[in-house]
PDB file of C-alpha atoms and ligand atoms in Angstrom:
ATOM      1  CA  MET A   1       0.003   0.004  -0.039  1.00  0.00           C
ATOM      2  CA  SER A   2       1.318   3.543  -0.862  1.00  0.00           C
ATOM      3  CA  MET A   3       2.882   5.735   1.822  1.00  0.00           C
ATOM      4  CA  VAL A   4       1.181   8.715   0.499  1.00  0.00           C
ATOM      5  CA  LYS A   5      -2.255   9.047   2.144  1.00  0.00           C
ATOM      6  CA  LYS A   6      -2.784  12.735   2.211  1.00  0.00           C
ATOM      7  CA  ALA A   7      -3.301  15.410  -0.580  1.00  0.00           C
ATOM      8  CA  LEU A   8      -3.342  19.300  -0.222  1.00  0.00           C
ATOM      9  CA  LEU A   9      -5.306  21.185  -2.494  1.00  0.00           C
ATOM     10  CA  PRO A  10      -4.762  24.882  -2.572  1.00  0.00           C
ATOM     11  CA  ALA A  11      -7.816  26.719  -3.703  1.00  0.00           C
ATOM     12  CA  ALA A  12      -7.614  30.237  -2.196  1.00  0.00           C
ATOM     13  CA  GLY A  13      -6.657  32.065  -5.399  1.00  0.00           C
ATOM     14  CA  LEU A  14      -8.691  34.918  -6.833  1.00  0.00           C
ATOM     15  CA  GLY A  15      -9.076  33.286 -10.287  1.00  0.00           C
ATOM     16  CA  THR A  16      -8.321  36.545 -12.000  1.00  0.00           C
ATOM     17  CA  ARG A  17      -7.372  34.786 -15.340  1.00  0.00           C
ATOM     18  CA  PHE A  18     -11.043  33.609 -15.525  1.00  0.00           C
ATOM     19  CA  LEU A  19     -12.905  36.878 -14.730  1.00  0.00           C
ATOM     20  CA  PRO A  20     -15.749  37.585 -14.784  1.00  0.00           C
ATOM     21  CA  ALA A  21     -16.876  33.924 -14.225  1.00  0.00           C
ATOM     22  CA  THR A  22     -14.853  33.867 -10.982  1.00  0.00           C
ATOM     23  CA  LYS A  23     -16.159  37.129  -9.541  1.00  0.00           C
ATOM     24  CA  ALA A  24     -18.386  35.540  -6.970  1.00  0.00           C
ATOM     25  CA  SER A  25     -17.870  31.849  -7.555  1.00  0.00           C
ATOM     26  CA  PRO A  26     -14.534  29.555  -7.204  1.00  0.00           C
ATOM     27  CA  LYS A  27     -12.598  28.863 -10.314  1.00  0.00           C
ATOM     28  CA  GLU A  28     -12.211  25.413  -8.780  1.00  0.00           C
ATOM     29  CA  MET A  29     -15.904  24.832  -9.245  1.00  0.00           C
ATOM     30  CA  LEU A  30     -16.045  25.592 -12.984  1.00  0.00           C
ATOM     31  CA  PRO A  31     -17.295  22.476 -14.496  1.00  0.00           C
ATOM     32  CA  ILE A  32     -15.549  20.505 -17.143  1.00  0.00           C
ATOM     33  CA  VAL A  33     -18.308  18.465 -18.906  1.00  0.00           C
ATOM     34  CA  ASP A  34     -20.331  17.481 -15.725  1.00  0.00           C
ATOM     35  CA  LYS A  35     -17.769  17.742 -12.782  1.00  0.00           C
ATOM     36  CA  PRO A  36     -16.168  20.750 -11.211  1.00  0.00           C
ATOM     37  CA  MET A  37     -12.312  21.068 -11.910  1.00  0.00           C
ATOM     38  CA  ILE A  38     -11.379  20.301  -8.432  1.00  0.00           C
ATOM     39  CA  GLN A  39     -13.275  16.942  -8.488  1.00  0.00           C
ATOM     40  CA  TYR A  40     -10.949  15.757 -11.234  1.00  0.00           C
ATOM     41  CA  ALA A  41      -8.020  16.350  -8.984  1.00  0.00           C
ATOM     42  CA  VAL A  42      -9.573  14.571  -6.060  1.00  0.00           C
ATOM     43  CA  GLU A  43     -10.346  11.671  -8.196  1.00  0.00           C
ATOM     44  CA  GLU A  44      -6.793  11.538  -9.418  1.00  0.00           C
ATOM     45  CA  ALA A  45      -5.553  11.280  -5.952  1.00  0.00           C
ATOM     46  CA  GLU A  46      -8.084   8.737  -5.015  1.00  0.00           C
ATOM     47  CA  ALA A  47      -7.086   6.540  -7.739  1.00  0.00           C
ATOM     48  CA  CYS A  48      -3.589   6.534  -6.040  1.00  0.00           C
ATOM     49  CA  GLY A  49      -4.970   5.429  -2.670  1.00  0.00           C
ATOM     50  CA  ILE A  50      -5.141   8.863  -1.323  1.00  0.00           C
ATOM     51  CA  ASN A  51      -8.103   9.277   1.129  1.00  0.00           C
ATOM     52  CA  GLU A  52      -7.463  12.456   3.233  1.00  0.00           C
ATOM     53  CA  PHE A  53      -7.870  15.739   1.540  1.00  0.00           C
ATOM     54  CA  ILE A  54      -6.954  19.202   2.951  1.00  0.00           C
ATOM     55  CA  ILE A  55      -8.401  21.968   0.844  1.00  0.00           C
ATOM     56  CA  ILE A  56      -7.004  25.431   1.460  1.00  0.00           C
ATOM     57  CA  THR A  57      -9.747  27.868   0.719  1.00  0.00           C
ATOM     58  CA  GLY A  58     -10.494  31.549   1.145  1.00  0.00           C
ATOM     59  CA  ARG A  59     -13.464  33.986   0.991  1.00  0.00           C
ATOM     60  CA  HIS A  60     -16.196  33.048  -1.645  1.00  0.00           C
ATOM     61  CA  LYS A  61     -15.162  29.312  -1.503  1.00  0.00           C
ATOM     62  CA  ARG A  62     -17.933  27.835   0.613  1.00  0.00           C
ATOM     63  CA  THR A  63     -19.372  25.878  -2.278  1.00  0.00           C
ATOM     64  CA  LEU A  64     -16.235  23.655  -2.300  1.00  0.00           C
ATOM     65  CA  GLU A  65     -17.142  22.480   1.097  1.00  0.00           C
ATOM     66  CA  ASP A  66     -20.827  21.882   0.083  1.00  0.00           C
ATOM     67  CA  HIS A  67     -19.777  19.922  -3.100  1.00  0.00           C
ATOM     68  CA  PHE A  68     -17.854  17.315  -1.032  1.00  0.00           C
ATOM     69  CA  ASP A  69     -20.504  17.177   1.636  1.00  0.00           C
ATOM     70  CA  THR A  70     -23.437  14.843   1.786  1.00  0.00           C
ATOM     71  CA  VAL A  71     -26.685  16.407   0.465  1.00  0.00           C
ATOM     72  CA  TYR A  72     -29.359  14.563   2.212  1.00  0.00           C
ATOM     73  CA  GLU A  73     -32.427  16.182   0.407  1.00  0.00           C
ATOM     74  CA  LEU A  74     -30.906  15.466  -2.881  1.00  0.00           C
ATOM     75  CA  GLU A  75     -30.162  11.884  -2.081  1.00  0.00           C
ATOM     76  CA  GLU A  76     -33.717  11.302  -0.836  1.00  0.00           C
ATOM     77  CA  ASN A  77     -35.158  12.991  -3.989  1.00  0.00           C
ATOM     78  CA  LEU A  78     -32.992  10.712  -6.293  1.00  0.00           C
ATOM     79  CA  LYS A  79     -33.920   7.619  -4.239  1.00  0.00           C
ATOM     80  CA  GLN A  80     -37.754   8.403  -4.558  1.00  0.00           C
ATOM     81  CA  LYS A  81     -37.286   8.979  -8.262  1.00  0.00           C
ATOM     82  CA  GLY A  82     -35.341   5.686  -8.727  1.00  0.00           C
ATOM     83  CA  LYS A  83     -32.388   7.658 -10.193  1.00  0.00           C
ATOM     84  CA  LYS A  84     -29.820   5.105  -8.945  1.00  0.00           C
ATOM     85  CA  GLN A  85     -26.983   5.950 -11.261  1.00  0.00           C
ATOM     86  CA  LEU A  86     -26.976   9.689 -10.384  1.00  0.00           C
ATOM     87  CA  LEU A  87     -27.187   8.685  -6.717  1.00  0.00           C
ATOM     88  CA  GLU A  88     -24.158   6.657  -7.005  1.00  0.00           C
ATOM     89  CA  GLU A  89     -22.521   9.467  -8.845  1.00  0.00           C
ATOM     90  CA  ILE A  90     -22.987  11.901  -6.149  1.00  0.00           C
ATOM     91  CA  ASN A  91     -21.916   9.544  -3.458  1.00  0.00           C
ATOM     92  CA  ARG A  92     -18.889   8.170  -5.360  1.00  0.00           C
ATOM     93  CA  LEU A  93     -16.446  10.106  -3.155  1.00  0.00           C
ATOM     94  CA  SER A  94     -18.360   9.997   0.243  1.00  0.00           C
ATOM     95  CA  HIS A  95     -15.783   7.479   1.743  1.00  0.00           C
ATOM     96  CA  LEU A  96     -13.053  10.186   1.568  1.00  0.00           C
ATOM     97  CA  ASN A  97     -12.241  12.615   4.335  1.00  0.00           C
ATOM     98  CA  PHE A  98     -12.013  16.403   3.805  1.00  0.00           C
ATOM     99  CA  ALA A  99     -10.698  19.059   6.013  1.00  0.00           C
ATOM    100  CA  TYR A 100     -10.631  22.759   5.154  1.00  0.00           C
ATOM    101  CA  VAL A 101      -8.426  25.451   6.450  1.00  0.00           C
ATOM    102  CA  ARG A 102      -8.541  29.088   5.199  1.00  0.00           C
ATOM    103  CA  GLN A 103      -5.569  30.974   3.884  1.00  0.00           C
ATOM    104  CA  GLY A 104      -6.960  34.376   5.048  1.00  0.00           C
ATOM    105  CA  ARG A 105      -4.683  36.475   2.881  1.00  0.00           C
ATOM    106  CA  PRO A 106      -3.551  35.505  -0.708  1.00  0.00           C
ATOM    107  CA  LEU A 107       0.251  35.446   0.217  1.00  0.00           C
ATOM    108  CA  GLY A 108       1.278  32.617  -2.253  1.00  0.00           C
ATOM    109  CA  LEU A 109       1.489  29.038  -2.867  1.00  0.00           C
ATOM    110  CA  GLY A 110       4.136  28.497  -0.002  1.00  0.00           C
ATOM    111  CA  HIS A 111       2.025  30.311   2.493  1.00  0.00           C
ATOM    112  CA  ALA A 112      -0.913  28.211   1.461  1.00  0.00           C
ATOM    113  CA  ILE A 113       0.794  24.894   1.969  1.00  0.00           C
ATOM    114  CA  LEU A 114       2.050  26.182   5.342  1.00  0.00           C
ATOM    115  CA  ARG A 115      -1.561  26.692   6.538  1.00  0.00           C
ATOM    116  CA  ALA A 116      -1.993  22.818   6.265  1.00  0.00           C
ATOM    117  CA  LYS A 117       0.887  22.055   8.556  1.00  0.00           C
ATOM    118  CA  PRO A 118      -1.231  20.902  11.566  1.00  0.00           C
ATOM    119  CA  PHE A 119      -3.177  18.371   9.311  1.00  0.00           C
ATOM    120  CA  VAL A 120      -0.187  16.718   7.643  1.00  0.00           C
ATOM    121  CA  LYS A 121       1.810  16.040  10.792  1.00  0.00           C
ATOM    122  CA  ASP A 122       4.752  13.618   9.995  1.00  0.00           C
ATOM    123  CA  GLU A 123       3.708  12.136   6.728  1.00  0.00           C
ATOM    124  CA  PRO A 124       4.699  12.614   3.022  1.00  0.00           C
ATOM    125  CA  PHE A 125       1.778  14.243   1.078  1.00  0.00           C
ATOM    126  CA  ALA A 126       0.845  15.091  -2.397  1.00  0.00           C
ATOM    127  CA  VAL A 127      -0.056  18.798  -3.518  1.00  0.00           C
ATOM    128  CA  LEU A 128      -2.395  19.036  -6.467  1.00  0.00           C
ATOM    129  CA  LEU A 129      -3.151  22.392  -8.138  1.00  0.00           C
ATOM    130  CA  SER A 130      -6.476  21.652  -9.491  1.00  0.00           C
ATOM    131  CA  ASP A 131      -6.320  24.187 -12.455  1.00  0.00           C
ATOM    132  CA  ASP A 132      -3.613  21.859 -13.932  1.00  0.00           C
ATOM    133  CA  VAL A 133      -6.022  19.244 -15.235  1.00  0.00           C
ATOM    134  CA  ILE A 134      -4.295  15.866 -16.047  1.00  0.00           C
ATOM    135  CA  ASP A 135      -5.884  13.223 -18.273  1.00  0.00           C
ATOM    136  CA  PRO A 136      -6.859  10.531 -15.928  1.00  0.00           C
ATOM    137  CA  ASP A 137      -5.464   7.882 -18.239  1.00  0.00           C
ATOM    138  CA  ASP A 138      -1.956   9.273 -18.058  1.00  0.00           C
ATOM    139  CA  ASN A 139      -1.271   8.346 -14.429  1.00  0.00           C
ATOM    140  CA  LEU A 140       1.041  11.189 -13.593  1.00  0.00           C
ATOM    141  CA  LEU A 141       0.524  11.136  -9.813  1.00  0.00           C
ATOM    142  CA  GLN A 142       0.765   7.323  -9.640  1.00  0.00           C
ATOM    143  CA  ASP A 143       4.291   7.556 -11.432  1.00  0.00           C
ATOM    144  CA  MET A 144       5.429  10.243  -9.128  1.00  0.00           C
ATOM    145  CA  ILE A 145       4.373   8.383  -6.039  1.00  0.00           C
ATOM    146  CA  LYS A 146       6.337   5.200  -7.334  1.00  0.00           C
ATOM    147  CA  LEU A 147       9.353   7.412  -7.829  1.00  0.00           C
ATOM    148  CA  TYR A 148       9.016   8.954  -4.321  1.00  0.00           C
ATOM    149  CA  GLU A 149       8.885   5.440  -2.836  1.00  0.00           C
ATOM    150  CA  GLU A 150      11.954   4.285  -4.782  1.00  0.00           C
ATOM    151  CA  LEU A 151      14.040   7.451  -4.016  1.00  0.00           C
ATOM    152  CA  ASP A 152      12.617   8.463  -0.644  1.00  0.00           C
ATOM    153  CA  CYS A 153      13.007  12.144  -1.889  1.00  0.00           C
ATOM    154  CA  PRO A 154      10.461  14.804  -2.730  1.00  0.00           C
ATOM    155  CA  VAL A 155       9.333  14.698  -6.405  1.00  0.00           C
ATOM    156  CA  VAL A 156       7.994  17.594  -8.576  1.00  0.00           C
ATOM    157  CA  ALA A 157       6.160  17.101 -11.889  1.00  0.00           C
ATOM    158  CA  LEU A 158       7.958  18.789 -14.810  1.00  0.00           C
ATOM    159  CA  GLU A 159       6.833  19.586 -18.374  1.00  0.00           C
ATOM    160  CA  GLU A 160       9.042  20.873 -21.345  1.00  0.00           C
ATOM    161  CA  VAL A 161       7.572  24.131 -22.305  1.00  0.00           C
ATOM    162  CA  PRO A 162       8.354  26.689 -25.083  1.00  0.00           C
ATOM    163  CA  ARG A 163      10.584  29.443 -24.076  1.00  0.00           C
ATOM    164  CA  GLU A 164       7.808  32.169 -24.486  1.00  0.00           C
ATOM    165  CA  GLU A 165       5.745  30.525 -21.780  1.00  0.00           C
ATOM    166  CA  ILE A 166       8.474  29.746 -19.282  1.00  0.00           C
ATOM    167  CA  HIS A 167       7.864  33.056 -17.376  1.00  0.00           C
ATOM    168  CA  ARG A 168       4.494  31.673 -16.094  1.00  0.00           C
ATOM    169  CA  TYR A 169       6.280  28.726 -14.296  1.00  0.00           C
ATOM    170  CA  GLY A 170       8.676  27.586 -11.548  1.00  0.00           C
ATOM    171  CA  VAL A 171      11.583  26.283 -13.582  1.00  0.00           C
ATOM    172  CA  ILE A 172      14.385  23.841 -12.660  1.00  0.00           C
ATOM    173  CA  GLN A 173      17.943  23.044 -13.342  1.00  0.00           C
ATOM    174  CA  GLY A 174      18.963  19.441 -13.062  1.00  0.00           C
ATOM    175  CA  GLU A 175      21.000  16.505 -14.066  1.00  0.00           C
ATOM    176  CA  ALA A 176      19.291  13.703 -15.974  1.00  0.00           C
ATOM    177  CA  ASP A 177      19.178  10.575 -13.724  1.00  0.00           C
ATOM    178  CA  GLY A 178      17.299   7.963 -15.856  1.00  0.00           C
ATOM    179  CA  ASP A 179      14.479   8.296 -18.433  1.00  0.00           C
ATOM    180  CA  GLY A 180      12.432  11.460 -17.698  1.00  0.00           C
ATOM    181  CA  VAL A 181      13.844  11.796 -14.184  1.00  0.00           C
ATOM    182  CA  TYR A 182      16.137  14.627 -13.105  1.00  0.00           C
ATOM    183  CA  ARG A 183      18.049  15.198  -9.857  1.00  0.00           C
ATOM    184  CA  ILE A 184      17.340  18.988  -9.329  1.00  0.00           C
ATOM    185  CA  THR A 185      20.225  21.461  -8.747  1.00  0.00           C
ATOM    186  CA  ASP A 186      18.378  24.622  -8.787  1.00  0.00           C
ATOM    187  CA  PHE A 187      14.828  26.253  -8.805  1.00  0.00           C
ATOM    188  CA  VAL A 188      13.662  29.691 -10.000  1.00  0.00           C
ATOM    189  CA  GLU A 189      10.214  30.895  -9.663  1.00  0.00           C
ATOM    190  CA  LYS A 190       8.872  32.485 -12.917  1.00  0.00           C
ATOM    191  CA  PRO A 191      12.104  33.642 -14.646  1.00  0.00           C
ATOM    192  CA  GLU A 192      12.468  35.923 -17.522  1.00  0.00           C
ATOM    193  CA  PRO A 193      13.056  33.530 -20.631  1.00  0.00           C
ATOM    194  CA  GLU A 194      16.647  34.655 -20.890  1.00  0.00           C
ATOM    195  CA  GLN A 195      17.422  33.796 -17.202  1.00  0.00           C
ATOM    196  CA  ALA A 196      15.714  30.432 -17.215  1.00  0.00           C
ATOM    197  CA  PRO A 197      18.074  27.675 -16.460  1.00  0.00           C
ATOM    198  CA  SER A 198      16.222  25.120 -18.723  1.00  0.00           C
ATOM    199  CA  ASN A 199      12.842  24.637 -20.419  1.00  0.00           C
ATOM    200  CA  LEU A 200      11.770  22.303 -17.675  1.00  0.00           C
ATOM    201  CA  ALA A 201       8.726  23.945 -15.986  1.00  0.00           C
ATOM    202  CA  ILE A 202       7.157  22.779 -12.685  1.00  0.00           C
ATOM    203  CA  ILE A 203       3.466  21.747 -13.232  1.00  0.00           C
ATOM    204  CA  GLY A 204       0.936  21.476 -10.465  1.00  0.00           C
ATOM    205  CA  ARG A 205       1.822  18.078  -8.932  1.00  0.00           C
ATOM    206  CA  TYR A 206       4.247  17.649  -5.984  1.00  0.00           C
ATOM    207  CA  ILE A 207       5.126  14.782  -3.649  1.00  0.00           C
ATOM    208  CA  LEU A 208       6.592  16.533  -0.691  1.00  0.00           C
ATOM    209  CA  THR A 209       7.767  15.595   2.894  1.00  0.00           C
ATOM    210  CA  PRO A 210       7.024  17.470   6.030  1.00  0.00           C
ATOM    211  CA  ASP A 211      10.597  18.939   6.330  1.00  0.00           C
ATOM    212  CA  ILE A 212       9.322  21.520   3.905  1.00  0.00           C
ATOM    213  CA  PHE A 213       7.264  23.280   6.626  1.00  0.00           C
ATOM    214  CA  ARG A 214      10.388  24.203   8.636  1.00  0.00           C
ATOM    215  CA  ILE A 215      11.590  26.030   5.501  1.00  0.00           C
ATOM    216  CA  LEU A 216       8.366  27.574   4.799  1.00  0.00           C
ATOM    217  CA  GLU A 217       8.116  28.867   8.394  1.00  0.00           C
ATOM    218  CA  ARG A 218      11.537  30.740   8.026  1.00  0.00           C
ATOM    219  CA  MET A 219      10.923  32.085   4.518  1.00  0.00           C
ATOM    220  CA  ARG A 220      10.844  35.661   3.196  1.00  0.00           C
ATOM    221  CA  PRO A 221       8.557  36.695   0.435  1.00  0.00           C
ATOM    222  CA  GLY A 222       9.923  36.060  -3.105  1.00  0.00           C
ATOM    223  CA  ARG A 223       8.632  36.713  -6.660  1.00  0.00           C
ATOM    224  CA  GLY A 224       5.572  39.050  -6.638  1.00  0.00           C
ATOM    225  CA  GLY A 225       5.832  39.673  -2.680  1.00  0.00           C
ATOM    226  CA  GLU A 226       4.503  36.048  -2.250  1.00  0.00           C
ATOM    227  CA  TYR A 227       5.871  33.249  -0.373  1.00  0.00           C
ATOM    228  CA  GLN A 228       6.784  30.953  -3.187  1.00  0.00           C
ATOM    229  CA  LEU A 229       6.716  27.039  -2.768  1.00  0.00           C
ATOM    230  CA  THR A 230       9.509  27.042  -5.397  1.00  0.00           C
ATOM    231  CA  ASP A 231      11.821  29.001  -3.168  1.00  0.00           C
ATOM    232  CA  ALA A 232      11.250  26.664  -0.270  1.00  0.00           C
ATOM    233  CA  LEU A 233      12.168  23.822  -2.618  1.00  0.00           C
ATOM    234  CA  LYS A 234      15.317  25.656  -3.387  1.00  0.00           C
ATOM    235  CA  GLY A 235      15.973  25.901   0.278  1.00  0.00           C
ATOM    236  CA  LEU A 236      15.380  21.975   0.756  1.00  0.00           C
ATOM    237  CA  LEU A 237      18.060  21.332  -1.708  1.00  0.00           C
ATOM    238  CA  LYS A 238      20.688  22.340   0.909  1.00  0.00           C
ATOM    239  CA  LYS A 239      19.426  19.428   3.057  1.00  0.00           C
ATOM    240  CA  ARG A 240      18.396  16.753   0.642  1.00  0.00           C
ATOM    241  CA  SER A 241      17.869  15.731  -2.879  1.00  0.00           C
ATOM    242  CA  VAL A 242      14.907  16.673  -4.823  1.00  0.00           C
ATOM    243  CA  TYR A 243      13.847  14.932  -8.013  1.00  0.00           C
ATOM    244  CA  GLY A 244      11.776  15.993 -11.098  1.00  0.00           C
ATOM    245  CA  TYR A 245       9.645  13.721 -13.257  1.00  0.00           C
ATOM    246  CA  VAL A 246       8.921  14.855 -16.745  1.00  0.00           C
ATOM    247  CA  PHE A 247       5.283  14.363 -17.766  1.00  0.00           C
ATOM    248  CA  ARG A 248       4.665  13.598 -21.332  1.00  0.00           C
ATOM    249  CA  GLY A 249       1.087  13.150 -21.076  1.00  0.00           C
ATOM    250  CA  ARG A 250      -1.866  15.398 -21.451  1.00  0.00           C
ATOM    251  CA  ARG A 251      -2.233  18.454 -19.354  1.00  0.00           C
ATOM    252  CA  TYR A 252      -4.590  21.342 -19.538  1.00  0.00           C
ATOM    253  CA  ASP A 253      -4.112  24.681 -17.951  1.00  0.00           C
ATOM    254  CA  ALA A 254      -7.784  24.940 -17.084  1.00  0.00           C
ATOM    255  CA  GLY A 255      -7.348  28.161 -14.955  1.00  0.00           C
ATOM    256  CA  ASP A 256      -6.876  29.926 -18.341  1.00  0.00           C
ATOM    257  CA  LYS A 257      -9.777  30.356 -20.698  1.00  0.00           C
ATOM    258  CA  PHE A 258      -8.104  28.752 -23.797  1.00  0.00           C
ATOM    259  CA  GLY A 259      -6.775  25.848 -21.691  1.00  0.00           C
ATOM    260  CA  PHE A 260     -10.186  25.374 -20.117  1.00  0.00           C
ATOM    261  CA  LEU A 261     -11.964  25.057 -23.517  1.00  0.00           C
ATOM    262  CA  LYS A 262      -9.302  22.584 -24.665  1.00  0.00           C
ATOM    263  CA  ALA A 263      -9.905  20.510 -21.549  1.00  0.00           C
ATOM    264  CA  THR A 264     -13.665  20.753 -22.161  1.00  0.00           C
ATOM    265  CA  VAL A 265     -13.446  19.623 -25.702  1.00  0.00           C
ATOM    266  CA  SER A 266     -11.071  16.590 -24.915  1.00  0.00           C
ATOM    267  CA  PHE A 267     -12.941  15.441 -21.935  1.00  0.00           C
ATOM    268  CA  ALA A 268     -16.282  15.732 -23.764  1.00  0.00           C
ATOM    269  CA  LEU A 269     -14.897  13.599 -26.450  1.00  0.00           C
ATOM    270  CA  LYS A 270     -14.129  10.745 -23.785  1.00  0.00           C
ATOM    271  CA  SER A 271     -17.457  11.149 -21.909  1.00  0.00           C
ATOM    272  CA  PRO A 272     -19.672   8.215 -22.278  1.00  0.00           C
ATOM    273  CA  ILE A 273     -22.682  10.538 -21.877  1.00  0.00           C
ATOM    274  CA  VAL A 274     -21.953  12.943 -24.682  1.00  0.00           C
ATOM    275  CA  ALA A 275     -19.014  11.701 -26.783  1.00  0.00           C
ATOM    276  CA  ASP A 276     -20.735  10.514 -29.831  1.00  0.00           C
ATOM    277  CA  ARG A 277     -22.990  13.363 -30.178  1.00  0.00           C
ATOM    278  CA  PHE A 278     -20.306  15.847 -29.219  1.00  0.00           C
ATOM    279  CA  ARG A 279     -17.859  14.221 -31.866  1.00  0.00           C
ATOM    280  CA  ASP A 280     -20.466  14.674 -34.711  1.00  0.00           C
ATOM    281  CA  TYR A 281     -21.129  18.263 -33.645  1.00  0.00           C
ATOM    282  CA  ILE A 282     -17.335  19.183 -33.642  1.00  0.00           C
ATOM    283  CA  ILE A 283     -16.911  17.535 -37.021  1.00  0.00           C
ATOM    284  CA  SER A 284     -19.972  19.488 -38.488  1.00  0.00           C
ATOM    285  CA  VAL A 285     -18.520  22.746 -36.937  1.00  0.00           C
ATOM    286  CA  ALA A 286     -15.038  22.037 -38.377  1.00  0.00           C
ATOM    287  CA  ARG A 287     -16.611  21.495 -41.862  1.00  0.00           C
ATOM    288  CA  GLU A 288     -18.645  24.566 -41.586  1.00  0.00           C
ATOM    289  CA  LEU A 289     -15.434  26.567 -40.769  1.00  0.00           C
ATOM    290  CA  GLN A 290     -13.560  24.901 -43.608  1.00  0.00           C
ATOM    291  CA  ASN A 291     -16.306  25.822 -46.087  1.00  0.00           C
ATOM    292  CA  ARG A 292     -16.432  29.331 -44.761  1.00  0.00           C
ATOM    293  CA  ASN A 293     -12.625  29.836 -45.297  1.00  0.00           C
ATOM    294  CA  LYS A 294     -12.736  28.324 -48.750  1.00  0.00           C
ATOM    295  CA  GLY A 295     -15.415  30.943 -49.720  1.00  0.00           C
ATOM    296  CA  LYS A 296     -13.114  33.745 -48.584  1.00  0.00           C
TER     297      LYS A 296
HETATM  298  C1  G1P B   1       2.457  27.904  -9.292  1.00  0.00           C
HETATM  299  C2  G1P B   1       3.801  27.837  -8.933  1.00  0.00           C
HETATM  300  C3  G1P B   1       4.730  27.560 -10.159  1.00  0.00           C
HETATM  301  C4  G1P B   1       4.274  26.356 -10.976  1.00  0.00           C
HETATM  302  C5  G1P B   1       2.820  26.583 -11.272  1.00  0.00           C
HETATM  303  C6  G1P B   1       2.274  25.330 -12.026  1.00  0.00           C
HETATM  304  O1  G1P B   1       2.232  29.274 -10.038  1.00  0.00           O
HETATM  305  O2  G1P B   1       4.213  28.978  -8.219  1.00  0.00           O
HETATM  306  O3  G1P B   1       6.027  27.351  -9.704  1.00  0.00           O
HETATM  307  O4  G1P B   1       5.074  26.362 -12.206  1.00  0.00           O
HETATM  308  O5  G1P B   1       1.974  26.845 -10.105  1.00  0.00           O
HETATM  309  O6  G1P B   1       0.892  25.562 -12.373  1.00  0.00           O
HETATM  310  P1  G1P B   1       0.861  29.874 -10.255  1.00  0.00           P
HETATM  311  O7  G1P B   1       0.250  29.118 -11.586  1.00  0.00           O
HETATM  312  O8  G1P B   1      -0.007  29.585  -9.112  1.00  0.00           O
HETATM  313  O9  G1P B   1       1.003  31.207 -10.660  1.00  0.00           O
END
């Protein structure tokens, strides 16, 4: 059985990239086909045997708590109407435990993670940034947990990104140590393209160990005046090895409008409920666009 049993899901951000939709409702609740974005992250972790979730929330985020709670009236209603499948669907995650902690002020990812310290205690834990949506068939977290168990070192997920996008990510410098595995030698949060040590960007999945909290507690604000998890990981390098795992599967930056649309189209094309009709629709739209372009 896996040693990683807990997952932190930071969800206190303001969602400014998705305004106006996120003005009064959390970005994490935006639905991709028929499930809110955050549920994909929870299901991804659950598939790896994680059963305790600590969600770091903020103001206007109460619907997150409601979403993972039991809704007694709805259950009764579905039971009475004989809607067994829907009932199963809404109860699918009811065996999991959820705890919520508020970040209070949006002081960065490192600050958010530190808020969860009392819940984590002395165990390794996963961090999932739910706006990085990973295709469930690509098993990223599973592979990271395996690597963590093999090396007994923290592991961060990496992706090769084009130079012009590097300023949006934490970036690593490292030495290759096996296929798609890097022993990390440096971390930089959101560098200018000419200062980036590589094109290997950190994406929103981490397997961390509780020694990161000691570093987070002593940290000063970094890029953007925020407490950066990337800076804490750089500090951790002085004490132990940290590894990167290059993900070559499908990831969608669903906190961004275009990335969200890509996730929606890809997931809809896999959804047993709408896939066939949606595929026909997409083909008809593509044909119409082609004809329109020919006519120009
Ligand atoms: C955060 C991290 C950054 C990482 C990114 C992945 O940035 O600070 O290092 O590359 O997530 O999505 P954010 O997207 O919250 O600005």
